[in-house]
Amino acid sequence: MKINSAFNGFPKEGTAFLKNLERNNNRDWFQENKQVFKRALEGPAKSFLEEMSEALAALTGESMGGKVFRIYRDVRFSKDKTPYNAHIRMSFMGHGCDTKACGDNPMFHFSLEPETLTLGVGCFEFSKNVLPTYQDAVANDERGASLQIILADMIRKRFRIESPEYKRVPKGFDPDHPRGPHLRRKGLTVWHDSPIPKELSEHRAVNRCIATYREMLPVYQWLEALN
C-alpha cells in the first residue's frame, strides 16, 4: 500500500518524551519541553491520522475519519490532578461521523503509551436503543454463533477482550444461555497490546497497524451490522 503523506513515523524522541512526562507530569516540565511534544508527537500524530484514515477506508470500503485526543487531561471531576496524559490516543470512525456523533457505530482505536502500543476496535457502550438489538443478535443462533467464533479466534490470537459489565444475564434470556457472558455486556471492545514495534518510528507504522486492524475487521463488521 503506497499513500503519499508527510508521515514518516513517530520519532523515538516522542516515545522518550512520553516516558519523561510520566515521571514529570507537571506544567513547568511540560512548558520547558512543549516544542519536543509538538515536533515529535503532535505533528506526526496529525499526519498519521490522515494516512491511517485513508488506509482504513481502503480496508473497510467506507469513508473514514478520525480524531487525535488532547494531551491535556480534564481534571475537573477527577481525584487525579496530574495535568497531562502520558499517551497519544486517537480513534477512527466511518460514515463521516465524529466521536461525539458516532453513537453505536464501531470505531478503531490507537494508543501510544510510554512502553506499549495498544490497538483496538469496538463500541465502548451501546445506547439504550441498540443494546436490545445487540442482545437479540447474540441470542440468535446464527448471528450469536458467528460472534462466538469471531471472539474465540481473537482469544486464540492473544487479543484482549474486555470483561462483561453485568453480573447476570439480562431478563428475558435464559440465565444459562451458552452465550451468557456476551449477553452480559454493555459494549464490546477487542484490544491488541504489544511492546512498541520498531516500525512505529518509520513510515511502515501505518502498514504495521493495518495488519492488526485487518485481523480485527470481523469484529468491526459484526458490530456495524447492528446499525
PDB file of N, CA, C and O in Angstrom, residues 19-73:
ATOM      1  N   LYS A  19       7.751   8.878  28.187  1.00  0.00           N
ATOM      2  CA  LYS A  19       8.354   8.280  29.384  1.00  0.00           C
ATOM      3  C   LYS A  19       8.741   9.365  30.391  1.00  0.00           C
ATOM      4  O   LYS A  19       8.508   9.232  31.599  1.00  0.00           O
ATOM      5  N   ASN A  20       9.331  10.443  29.891  1.00  0.00           N
ATOM      6  CA  ASN A  20       9.728  11.533  30.779  1.00  0.00           C
ATOM      7  C   ASN A  20       8.519  12.257  31.350  1.00  0.00           C
ATOM      8  O   ASN A  20       8.519  12.668  32.523  1.00  0.00           O
ATOM      9  N   LEU A  21       7.459  12.415  30.539  1.00  0.00           N
ATOM     10  CA  LEU A  21       6.245  13.051  31.027  1.00  0.00           C
ATOM     11  C   LEU A  21       5.608  12.240  32.143  1.00  0.00           C
ATOM     12  O   LEU A  21       5.067  12.791  33.106  1.00  0.00           O
ATOM     13  N   GLU A  22       5.677  10.927  32.017  1.00  0.00           N
ATOM     14  CA  GLU A  22       5.116  10.049  33.053  1.00  0.00           C
ATOM     15  C   GLU A  22       5.796  10.314  34.400  1.00  0.00           C
ATOM     16  O   GLU A  22       5.158  10.244  35.450  1.00  0.00           O
ATOM     17  N   ARG A  23       7.088  10.656  34.355  1.00  0.00           N
ATOM     18  CA  ARG A  23       7.847  10.912  35.591  1.00  0.00           C
ATOM     19  C   ARG A  23       7.781  12.377  36.015  1.00  0.00           C
ATOM     20  O   ARG A  23       8.076  12.693  37.175  1.00  0.00           O
ATOM     21  N   ASN A  24       7.431  13.252  35.076  1.00  0.00           N
ATOM     22  CA  ASN A  24       7.454  14.694  35.357  1.00  0.00           C
ATOM     23  C   ASN A  24       6.141  15.339  34.914  1.00  0.00           C
ATOM     24  O   ASN A  24       6.138  16.290  34.125  1.00  0.00           O
ATOM     25  N   ASN A  25       5.041  14.804  35.419  1.00  0.00           N
ATOM     26  CA  ASN A  25       3.728  15.255  34.955  1.00  0.00           C
ATOM     27  C   ASN A  25       3.332  16.539  35.684  1.00  0.00           C
ATOM     28  O   ASN A  25       2.495  16.544  36.591  1.00  0.00           O
ATOM     29  N   ASN A  26       3.947  17.641  35.253  1.00  0.00           N
ATOM     30  CA  ASN A  26       3.639  18.938  35.834  1.00  0.00           C
ATOM     31  C   ASN A  26       3.790  20.009  34.757  1.00  0.00           C
ATOM     32  O   ASN A  26       4.438  19.805  33.734  1.00  0.00           O
ATOM     33  N   ARG A  27       3.172  21.151  34.982  1.00  0.00           N
ATOM     34  CA  ARG A  27       3.119  22.203  33.968  1.00  0.00           C
ATOM     35  C   ARG A  27       4.489  22.799  33.658  1.00  0.00           C
ATOM     36  O   ARG A  27       4.786  23.125  32.508  1.00  0.00           O
ATOM     37  N   ASP A  28       5.333  22.953  34.676  1.00  0.00           N
ATOM     38  CA  ASP A  28       6.648  23.546  34.434  1.00  0.00           C
ATOM     39  C   ASP A  28       7.463  22.686  33.476  1.00  0.00           C
ATOM     40  O   ASP A  28       8.054  23.202  32.523  1.00  0.00           O
ATOM     41  N   TRP A  29       7.496  21.369  33.737  1.00  0.00           N
ATOM     42  CA  TRP A  29       8.277  20.484  32.867  1.00  0.00           C
ATOM     43  C   TRP A  29       7.693  20.464  31.459  1.00  0.00           C
ATOM     44  O   TRP A  29       8.430  20.517  30.469  1.00  0.00           O
ATOM     45  N   PHE A  30       6.376  20.415  31.380  1.00  0.00           N
ATOM     46  CA  PHE A  30       5.746  20.352  30.052  1.00  0.00           C
ATOM     47  C   PHE A  30       6.048  21.609  29.244  1.00  0.00           C
ATOM     48  O   PHE A  30       6.352  21.533  28.053  1.00  0.00           O
ATOM     49  N   GLN A  31       5.953  22.768  29.883  1.00  0.00           N
ATOM     50  CA  GLN A  31       6.225  24.008  29.161  1.00  0.00           C
ATOM     51  C   GLN A  31       7.664  24.056  28.662  1.00  0.00           C
ATOM     52  O   GLN A  31       7.934  24.527  27.556  1.00  0.00           O
ATOM     53  N   GLU A  32       8.593  23.550  29.453  1.00  0.00           N
ATOM     54  CA  GLU A  32      10.002  23.525  29.049  1.00  0.00           C
ATOM     55  C   GLU A  32      10.236  22.596  27.861  1.00  0.00           C
ATOM     56  O   GLU A  32      11.167  22.790  27.084  1.00  0.00           O
ATOM     57  N   ASN A  33       9.380  21.575  27.720  1.00  0.00           N
ATOM     58  CA  ASN A  33       9.564  20.560  26.677  1.00  0.00           C
ATOM     59  C   ASN A  33       8.435  20.548  25.651  1.00  0.00           C
ATOM     60  O   ASN A  33       8.315  19.594  24.875  1.00  0.00           O
ATOM     61  N   LYS A  34       7.650  21.610  25.616  1.00  0.00           N
ATOM     62  CA  LYS A  34       6.476  21.649  24.747  1.00  0.00           C
ATOM     63  C   LYS A  34       6.838  21.533  23.270  1.00  0.00           C
ATOM     64  O   LYS A  34       6.115  20.898  22.486  1.00  0.00           O
ATOM     65  N   GLN A  35       7.944  22.110  22.869  1.00  0.00           N
ATOM     66  CA  GLN A  35       8.333  22.049  21.465  1.00  0.00           C
ATOM     67  C   GLN A  35       8.693  20.624  21.049  1.00  0.00           C
ATOM     68  O   GLN A  35       8.494  20.233  19.896  1.00  0.00           O
ATOM     69  N   VAL A  36       9.233  19.829  21.985  1.00  0.00           N
ATOM     70  CA  VAL A  36       9.508  18.420  21.696  1.00  0.00           C
ATOM     71  C   VAL A  36       8.190  17.696  21.448  1.00  0.00           C
ATOM     72  O   VAL A  36       8.059  16.906  20.506  1.00  0.00           O
ATOM     73  N   PHE A  37       7.194  17.976  22.281  1.00  0.00           N
ATOM     74  CA  PHE A  37       5.870  17.373  22.102  1.00  0.00           C
ATOM     75  C   PHE A  37       5.303  17.713  20.733  1.00  0.00           C
ATOM     76  O   PHE A  37       4.817  16.835  20.007  1.00  0.00           O
ATOM     77  N   LYS A  38       5.362  18.984  20.353  1.00  0.00           N
ATOM     78  CA  LYS A  38       4.786  19.403  19.081  1.00  0.00           C
ATOM     79  C   LYS A  38       5.522  18.775  17.900  1.00  0.00           C
ATOM     80  O   LYS A  38       4.903  18.334  16.927  1.00  0.00           O
ATOM     81  N   ARG A  39       6.844  18.714  18.002  1.00  0.00           N
ATOM     82  CA  ARG A  39       7.656  18.216  16.895  1.00  0.00           C
ATOM     83  C   ARG A  39       7.619  16.698  16.786  1.00  0.00           C
ATOM     84  O   ARG A  39       7.517  16.150  15.685  1.00  0.00           O
ATOM     85  N   ALA A  40       7.698  16.008  17.918  1.00  0.00           N
ATOM     86  CA  ALA A  40       7.892  14.558  17.902  1.00  0.00           C
ATOM     87  C   ALA A  40       6.622  13.758  18.143  1.00  0.00           C
ATOM     88  O   ALA A  40       6.619  12.540  17.943  1.00  0.00           O
ATOM     89  N   LEU A  41       5.527  14.427  18.544  1.00  0.00           N
ATOM     90  CA  LEU A  41       4.277  13.695  18.806  1.00  0.00           C
ATOM     91  C   LEU A  41       3.069  14.334  18.138  1.00  0.00           C
ATOM     92  O   LEU A  41       2.370  13.690  17.353  1.00  0.00           O
ATOM     93  N   GLU A  42       2.808  15.596  18.423  1.00  0.00           N
ATOM     94  CA  GLU A  42       1.596  16.216  17.891  1.00  0.00           C
ATOM     95  C   GLU A  42       1.604  16.282  16.365  1.00  0.00           C
ATOM     96  O   GLU A  42       0.623  15.893  15.723  1.00  0.00           O
ATOM     97  N   GLY A  43       2.713  16.729  15.784  1.00  0.00           N
ATOM     98  CA  GLY A  43       2.813  16.805  14.329  1.00  0.00           C
ATOM     99  C   GLY A  43       2.702  15.441  13.669  1.00  0.00           C
ATOM    100  O   GLY A  43       1.858  15.238  12.778  1.00  0.00           O
ATOM    101  N   PRO A  44       3.533  14.452  14.082  1.00  0.00           N
ATOM    102  CA  PRO A  44       3.409  13.112  13.496  1.00  0.00           C
ATOM    103  C   PRO A  44       2.033  12.491  13.702  1.00  0.00           C
ATOM    104  O   PRO A  44       1.537  11.780  12.823  1.00  0.00           O
ATOM    105  N   ALA A  45       1.393  12.753  14.843  1.00  0.00           N
ATOM    106  CA  ALA A  45       0.068  12.170  15.100  1.00  0.00           C
ATOM    107  C   ALA A  45      -0.951  12.672  14.092  1.00  0.00           C
ATOM    108  O   ALA A  45      -1.796  11.910  13.600  1.00  0.00           O
ATOM    109  N   LYS A  46      -0.911  13.964  13.755  1.00  0.00           N
ATOM    110  CA  LYS A  46      -1.855  14.516  12.780  1.00  0.00           C
ATOM    111  C   LYS A  46      -1.630  13.902  11.392  1.00  0.00           C
ATOM    112  O   LYS A  46      -2.587  13.588  10.676  1.00  0.00           O
ATOM    113  N   SER A  47      -0.357  13.711  11.026  1.00  0.00           N
ATOM    114  CA  SER A  47      -0.054  13.097   9.731  1.00  0.00           C
ATOM    115  C   SER A  47      -0.456  11.635   9.715  1.00  0.00           C
ATOM    116  O   SER A  47      -0.983  11.127   8.721  1.00  0.00           O
ATOM    117  N   PHE A  48      -0.209  10.941  10.838  1.00  0.00           N
ATOM    118  CA  PHE A  48      -0.592   9.537  10.955  1.00  0.00           C
ATOM    119  C   PHE A  48      -2.099   9.391  10.845  1.00  0.00           C
ATOM    120  O   PHE A  48      -2.605   8.476  10.177  1.00  0.00           O
ATOM    121  N   LEU A  49      -2.846  10.289  11.500  1.00  0.00           N
ATOM    122  CA  LEU A  49      -4.304  10.237  11.458  1.00  0.00           C
ATOM    123  C   LEU A  49      -4.804  10.320  10.012  1.00  0.00           C
ATOM    124  O   LEU A  49      -5.685   9.552   9.607  1.00  0.00           O
ATOM    125  N   GLU A  50      -4.219  11.212   9.248  1.00  0.00           N
ATOM    126  CA  GLU A  50      -4.656  11.392   7.860  1.00  0.00           C
ATOM    127  C   GLU A  50      -4.376  10.142   7.029  1.00  0.00           C
ATOM    128  O   GLU A  50      -5.228   9.663   6.287  1.00  0.00           O
ATOM    129  N   GLU A  51      -3.171   9.588   7.183  1.00  0.00           N
ATOM    130  CA  GLU A  51      -2.818   8.427   6.380  1.00  0.00           C
ATOM    131  C   GLU A  51      -3.562   7.178   6.833  1.00  0.00           C
ATOM    132  O   GLU A  51      -4.011   6.373   6.012  1.00  0.00           O
ATOM    133  N   MET A  52      -3.720   7.025   8.149  1.00  0.00           N
ATOM    134  CA  MET A  52      -4.434   5.853   8.650  1.00  0.00           C
ATOM    135  C   MET A  52      -5.905   5.898   8.262  1.00  0.00           C
ATOM    136  O   MET A  52      -6.520   4.857   7.988  1.00  0.00           O
ATOM    137  N   SER A  53      -6.488   7.094   8.217  1.00  0.00           N
ATOM    138  CA  SER A  53      -7.882   7.210   7.783  1.00  0.00           C
ATOM    139  C   SER A  53      -8.042   6.695   6.354  1.00  0.00           C
ATOM    140  O   SER A  53      -9.010   5.994   6.040  1.00  0.00           O
ATOM    141  N   GLU A  54      -7.078   7.018   5.496  1.00  0.00           N
ATOM    142  CA  GLU A  54      -7.112   6.524   4.117  1.00  0.00           C
ATOM    143  C   GLU A  54      -6.945   5.009   4.074  1.00  0.00           C
ATOM    144  O   GLU A  54      -7.640   4.315   3.330  1.00  0.00           O
ATOM    145  N   ALA A  55      -6.005   4.511   4.870  1.00  0.00           N
ATOM    146  CA  ALA A  55      -5.746   3.072   4.869  1.00  0.00           C
ATOM    147  C   ALA A  55      -6.943   2.293   5.404  1.00  0.00           C
ATOM    148  O   ALA A  55      -7.289   1.223   4.884  1.00  0.00           O
ATOM    149  N   LEU A  56      -7.612   2.804   6.435  1.00  0.00           N
ATOM    150  CA  LEU A  56      -8.787   2.130   6.985  1.00  0.00           C
ATOM    151  C   LEU A  56      -9.972   2.225   6.030  1.00  0.00           C
ATOM    152  O   LEU A  56     -10.800   1.318   5.973  1.00  0.00           O
ATOM    153  N   ALA A  57     -10.059   3.323   5.272  1.00  0.00           N
ATOM    154  CA  ALA A  57     -11.111   3.425   4.258  1.00  0.00           C
ATOM    155  C   ALA A  57     -10.929   2.339   3.208  1.00  0.00           C
ATOM    156  O   ALA A  57     -11.900   1.716   2.764  1.00  0.00           O
ATOM    157  N   ALA A  58      -9.673   2.096   2.820  1.00  0.00           N
ATOM    158  CA  ALA A  58      -9.401   1.032   1.851  1.00  0.00           C
ATOM    159  C   ALA A  58      -9.716  -0.338   2.446  1.00  0.00           C
ATOM    160  O   ALA A  58     -10.213  -1.234   1.754  1.00  0.00           O
ATOM    161  N   LEU A  59      -9.460  -0.503   3.740  1.00  0.00           N
ATOM    162  CA  LEU A  59      -9.701  -1.789   4.402  1.00  0.00           C
ATOM    163  C   LEU A  59     -11.193  -2.069   4.557  1.00  0.00           C
ATOM    164  O   LEU A  59     -11.648  -3.194   4.319  1.00  0.00           O
ATOM    165  N   THR A  60     -11.958  -1.059   4.947  1.00  0.00           N
ATOM    166  CA  THR A  60     -13.375  -1.263   5.259  1.00  0.00           C
ATOM    167  C   THR A  60     -14.292  -1.012   4.066  1.00  0.00           C
ATOM    168  O   THR A  60     -15.453  -1.435   4.080  1.00  0.00           O
ATOM    169  N   GLY A  61     -13.803  -0.274   3.077  1.00  0.00           N
ATOM    170  CA  GLY A  61     -14.635   0.056   1.931  1.00  0.00           C
ATOM    171  C   GLY A  61     -15.606   1.186   2.192  1.00  0.00           C
ATOM    172  O   GLY A  61     -16.610   1.331   1.487  1.00  0.00           O
ATOM    173  N   GLU A  62     -15.341   2.002   3.213  1.00  0.00           N
ATOM    174  CA  GLU A  62     -16.212   3.136   3.525  1.00  0.00           C
ATOM    175  C   GLU A  62     -15.370   4.347   3.903  1.00  0.00           C
ATOM    176  O   GLU A  62     -14.206   4.203   4.286  1.00  0.00           O
ATOM    177  N   SER A  63     -15.941   5.535   3.770  1.00  0.00           N
ATOM    178  CA  SER A  63     -15.200   6.735   4.153  1.00  0.00           C
ATOM    179  C   SER A  63     -14.867   6.665   5.640  1.00  0.00           C
ATOM    180  O   SER A  63     -15.658   6.184   6.449  1.00  0.00           O
ATOM    181  N   MET A  64     -13.698   7.150   5.989  1.00  0.00           N
ATOM    182  CA  MET A  64     -13.223   7.002   7.358  1.00  0.00           C
ATOM    183  C   MET A  64     -12.591   8.313   7.820  1.00  0.00           C
ATOM    184  O   MET A  64     -11.819   8.937   7.098  1.00  0.00           O
ATOM    185  N   GLY A  65     -12.968   8.751   9.008  1.00  0.00           N
ATOM    186  CA  GLY A  65     -12.379   9.938   9.605  1.00  0.00           C
ATOM    187  C   GLY A  65     -11.782   9.596  10.952  1.00  0.00           C
ATOM    188  O   GLY A  65     -11.833   8.442  11.386  1.00  0.00           O
ATOM    189  N   GLY A  66     -11.214  10.591  11.621  1.00  0.00           N
ATOM    190  CA  GLY A  66     -10.607  10.285  12.901  1.00  0.00           C
ATOM    191  C   GLY A  66     -10.380  11.517  13.744  1.00  0.00           C
ATOM    192  O   GLY A  66     -10.595  12.650  13.312  1.00  0.00           O
ATOM    193  N   LYS A  67      -9.922  11.285  14.965  1.00  0.00           N
ATOM    194  CA  LYS A  67      -9.665  12.369  15.904  1.00  0.00           C
ATOM    195  C   LYS A  67      -8.484  12.009  16.787  1.00  0.00           C
ATOM    196  O   LYS A  67      -8.402  10.883  17.298  1.00  0.00           O
ATOM    197  N   VAL A  68      -7.564  12.967  16.965  1.00  0.00           N
ATOM    198  CA  VAL A  68      -6.485  12.824  17.942  1.00  0.00           C
ATOM    199  C   VAL A  68      -6.962  13.463  19.237  1.00  0.00           C
ATOM    200  O   VAL A  68      -7.393  14.624  19.248  1.00  0.00           O
ATOM    201  N   PHE A  69      -6.901  12.731  20.325  1.00  0.00           N
ATOM    202  CA  PHE A  69      -7.368  13.262  21.602  1.00  0.00           C
ATOM    203  C   PHE A  69      -6.301  14.147  22.247  1.00  0.00           C
ATOM    204  O   PHE A  69      -5.104  13.937  22.073  1.00  0.00           O
ATOM    205  N   ARG A  70      -6.761  15.111  23.007  1.00  0.00           N
ATOM    206  CA  ARG A  70      -5.876  16.097  23.623  1.00  0.00           C
ATOM    207  C   ARG A  70      -4.950  15.465  24.657  1.00  0.00           C
ATOM    208  O   ARG A  70      -5.338  14.515  25.347  1.00  0.00           O
ATOM    209  N   ILE A  71      -3.760  16.009  24.765  1.00  0.00           N
ATOM    210  CA  ILE A  71      -2.831  15.545  25.792  1.00  0.00           C
ATOM    211  C   ILE A  71      -3.180  16.142  27.152  1.00  0.00           C
ATOM    212  O   ILE A  71      -2.777  15.644  28.193  1.00  0.00           O
ATOM    213  N   TYR A  72      -4.000  17.198  27.130  1.00  0.00           N
ATOM    214  CA  TYR A  72      -4.396  17.857  28.375  1.00  0.00           C
ATOM    215  C   TYR A  72      -5.546  17.087  29.017  1.00  0.00           C
ATOM    216  O   TYR A  72      -6.558  16.824  28.383  1.00  0.00           O
ATOM    217  N   ARG A  73      -5.396  16.729  30.277  1.00  0.00           N
ATOM    218  CA  ARG A  73      -6.429  15.982  30.977  1.00  0.00           C
ATOM    219  C   ARG A  73      -7.521  16.917  31.494  1.00  0.00           C
ATOM    220  O   ARG A  73      -7.250  18.035  31.914  1.00  0.00           O
TER     221      ARG A  73
END
